[in-house]
Amino acid sequence: LSDAEFNTLTAQARNLETRLDTSAYVGSEARIFLELPVLVRGLGNPSSLLLSWTTGGLFNAGRVTPGNRTLIYEGSITQPVMRDTITFTFDLDARYLHQPLRLEPVYEIEIITP
């Protein structure tokens, strides 16, 4: 095993209900992204983290690394609050974990103009 493989730590946060306030966009076509800031508290090297997830079906499953964003939904906004259950999996190189990990994902909405 390489040092990175030997030091990989995997953890999960299971069945988290995620609710997004989409009330201002009802009736619109939109894309919703999940973004991770490049700086993650507790982590000394952003490239040492991979966040992946599965969902209950409304949002797309996916993966993202710090400093990037991933499409989790594209389509009509029909409800003022969009809800899904998400299980997050964190894969990180534990050599860069300096204090408790504080992950603060950002959800961005982009309106699709016809």
Coordinates of C-alpha atoms in Angstrom, one line a residue:
L1 CA 0.0 0.0 0.0
S2 CA 1.1 3.6 -0.6
D3 CA 1.3 6.0 2.3
A4 CA -1.9 7.7 1.1
E5 CA -3.8 4.4 0.9
F6 CA -2.5 3.3 4.3
N7 CA -3.6 6.5 5.9
T8 CA -7.0 6.7 4.3
L9 CA -9.8 7.3 6.8
T10 CA -13.4 6.7 5.7
A11 CA -16.4 7.9 7.6
Q12 CA -20.1 8.3 6.9
A13 CA -22.9 10.6 7.9
R14 CA -26.0 8.5 7.1
N15 CA -29.6 9.5 6.3
L16 CA -29.3 13.3 6.7
E17 CA -32.4 15.1 5.7
T18 CA -31.4 17.9 3.4
R19 CA -33.9 20.7 2.8
L20 CA -33.2 23.5 0.4
D21 CA -35.3 26.7 0.4
T22 CA -36.3 27.0 -3.3
S23 CA -39.4 29.2 -2.7
A24 CA -38.1 32.1 -4.7
Y25 CA -37.6 29.8 -7.8
V26 CA -40.9 27.8 -7.9
G27 CA -41.9 27.5 -11.6
S28 CA -38.4 28.0 -12.8
E29 CA -36.0 25.6 -14.5
A30 CA -32.8 25.4 -12.6
R31 CA -29.6 23.6 -11.8
I32 CA -28.5 23.1 -8.2
F33 CA -24.9 22.5 -7.3
L34 CA -23.1 21.3 -4.1
E35 CA -19.8 23.1 -3.6
L36 CA -17.0 22.6 -1.1
P37 CA -14.9 25.6 -0.2
V38 CA -11.2 25.1 -0.9
L39 CA -10.4 25.7 2.7
V40 CA -11.9 23.0 5.1
R41 CA -11.4 23.6 8.8
G42 CA -9.3 20.9 10.4
L43 CA -7.8 19.8 7.1
G44 CA -4.2 20.7 6.2
N45 CA -4.4 19.8 2.5
P46 CA -7.6 20.2 0.5
S47 CA -6.6 17.6 -2.0
S48 CA -6.7 15.0 0.7
L49 CA -10.5 14.9 0.9
L50 CA -13.1 13.3 -1.3
L51 CA -16.8 13.8 -0.4
S52 CA -19.2 11.4 -2.1
W53 CA -22.9 10.8 -1.5
T54 CA -26.0 8.8 -2.3
T55 CA -29.5 10.1 -2.1
G56 CA -33.1 9.1 -1.8
G57 CA -33.6 9.9 -5.5
L58 CA -34.6 13.6 -5.8
F59 CA -31.0 14.8 -5.9
N60 CA -28.2 13.2 -8.0
A61 CA -25.6 11.0 -6.3
G62 CA -22.1 12.4 -6.8
R63 CA -18.7 13.3 -5.5
V64 CA -16.7 16.5 -5.0
T65 CA -13.4 17.7 -3.7
P66 CA -12.6 21.0 -1.9
G67 CA -12.6 24.0 -4.3
N68 CA -15.0 22.3 -6.7
R69 CA -18.8 22.0 -7.3
T70 CA -21.0 19.2 -8.6
L71 CA -24.4 19.2 -10.2
I72 CA -27.0 17.6 -7.8
Y73 CA -30.2 18.6 -9.6
E74 CA -31.4 19.9 -12.9
G75 CA -35.0 20.4 -13.8
S76 CA -38.2 22.2 -12.7
I77 CA -38.5 23.7 -9.3
T78 CA -42.0 22.7 -8.2
Q79 CA -41.9 22.9 -4.4
P80 CA -40.9 25.8 -2.1
V81 CA -38.7 23.4 -0.2
M82 CA -36.8 20.5 -1.9
R83 CA -36.1 17.6 0.5
D84 CA -34.0 14.5 0.1
T85 CA -32.2 12.1 2.4
I86 CA -28.4 12.0 1.7
T87 CA -25.7 9.7 3.0
F88 CA -22.3 11.4 2.8
T89 CA -19.0 9.4 2.7
F90 CA -15.8 11.2 3.6
D91 CA -12.5 9.7 2.3
L92 CA -9.5 11.5 3.6
D93 CA -5.8 11.1 4.2
A94 CA -5.7 11.2 8.0
R95 CA -2.1 12.6 7.9
Y96 CA -3.7 16.0 7.1
L97 CA -6.4 15.9 9.7
H98 CA -5.1 18.5 12.3
Q99 CA -8.2 19.1 14.4
P100 CA -11.9 18.1 14.2
L101 CA -13.1 18.4 10.6
R102 CA -15.6 21.1 10.0
L103 CA -17.2 20.7 6.6
E104 CA -19.5 23.5 5.4
P105 CA -20.9 22.7 1.9
V106 CA -22.6 25.4 -0.1
Y107 CA -25.6 24.8 -2.3
E108 CA -25.9 27.1 -5.3
I109 CA -28.9 27.5 -7.6
E110 CA -28.6 28.6 -11.2
I111 CA -31.7 29.5 -13.2
I112 CA -31.8 28.1 -16.7
T113 CA -33.1 30.7 -19.2
P114 CA -35.0 29.5 -22.2

